[in-house]
PDB file of C-alpha atoms in Angstrom:
ATOM      1  CA  UNK U 872     111.254  74.643 121.548  1.00 51.00           C
ATOM      2  CA  UNK U 873     114.711  75.537 119.456  1.00 60.00           C
ATOM      3  CA  UNK U 874     114.693  79.599 117.320  1.00 62.00           C
ATOM      4  CA  UNK U 875     114.726  76.587 114.303  1.00 64.00           C
ATOM      5  CA  UNK U 876     111.450  75.326 115.012  1.00 65.00           C
ATOM      6  CA  UNK U 877     109.969  78.553 116.291  1.00 65.00           C
ATOM      7  CA  UNK U 878     110.953  80.801 113.338  1.00 69.00           C
ATOM      8  CA  UNK U 879     108.412  78.644 110.754  1.00 70.00           C
ATOM      9  CA  UNK U 880     105.719  79.066 113.317  1.00 78.00           C
ATOM     10  CA  UNK U 881     105.779  82.378 113.450  1.00 84.00           C
ATOM     11  CA  UNK U 882     106.512  82.643 109.631  1.00 88.00           C
ATOM     12  CA  UNK U 883     103.138  80.878 108.998  1.00 90.00           C
ATOM     13  CA  UNK U 884     100.968  82.525 111.292  1.00 92.00           C
ATOM     14  CA  UNK U 885     102.365  86.173 109.394  1.00 93.00           C
ATOM     15  CA  UNK U 886     101.317  83.616 106.448  1.00 94.00           C
ATOM     16  CA  UNK U 887      97.748  83.368 107.876  1.00 95.00           C
ATOM     17  CA  UNK U 888      97.256  87.139 109.159  1.00 96.00           C
ATOM     18  CA  UNK U 889      98.147  88.373 105.372  1.00 97.00           C
ATOM     19  CA  UNK U 890      95.837  85.945 104.402  1.00 98.00           C
ATOM     20  CA  UNK U 891      93.219  86.778 106.302  1.00 98.00           C
ATOM     21  CA  UNK U 892      93.917  90.341 105.662  1.00 98.00           C
ATOM     22  CA  UNK U 893      94.088  89.632 101.255  1.00 98.00           C
ATOM     23  CA  UNK U 894      90.197  87.210 101.545  1.00 98.00           C
ATOM     24  CA  UNK U 895      88.650  90.302 103.550  1.00 98.00           C
ATOM     25  CA  UNK U 896      89.844  92.913 100.368  1.00 98.00           C
ATOM     26  CA  UNK U 897      88.739  90.444  98.323  1.00 98.00           C
ATOM     27  CA  UNK U 898      85.189  90.288 100.043  1.00 98.00           C
ATOM     28  CA  UNK U 899      84.822  93.952 100.301  1.00 98.00           C
ATOM     29  CA  UNK U 900      85.527  94.412  96.703  1.00 98.00           C
ATOM     30  CA  UNK U 901      83.245  91.376  95.059  1.00 98.00           C
ATOM     31  CA  UNK U 902      80.751  93.019  97.579  1.00 97.00           C
ATOM     32  CA  UNK U 903      81.135  96.081  96.530  1.00 97.00           C
ATOM     33  CA  UNK U 904      81.116  95.091  92.747  1.00 96.00           C
ATOM     34  CA  UNK U 905      77.932  93.028  93.535  1.00 96.00           C
ATOM     35  CA  UNK U 906      75.977  95.773  94.867  1.00 96.00           C
ATOM     36  CA  UNK U 907      76.939  98.079  91.940  1.00 96.00           C
ATOM     37  CA  UNK U 908      75.833  95.837  89.853  1.00 95.00           C
ATOM     38  CA  UNK U 909      72.667  95.263  91.934  1.00 93.00           C
ATOM     39  CA  UNK U 910      72.156  99.344  91.559  1.00 93.00           C
ATOM     40  CA  UNK U 911      72.136  99.038  88.020  1.00 91.00           C
ATOM     41  CA  UNK U 912      70.223  96.193  87.247  1.00 88.00           C
ATOM     42  CA  UNK U 913      67.232  97.082  90.187  1.00 79.00           C
TER      43      UNK U 913
END
């Protein structure tokens, strides 16, 4: 495994981690928004 092949793989992993974090944040915001709306309606 050369360093040239290693770097893109590492960058992909970092991107996956960032996507996971982004999805988690968005999910939390959506859940919070839904709970707020539900609180107003019911």
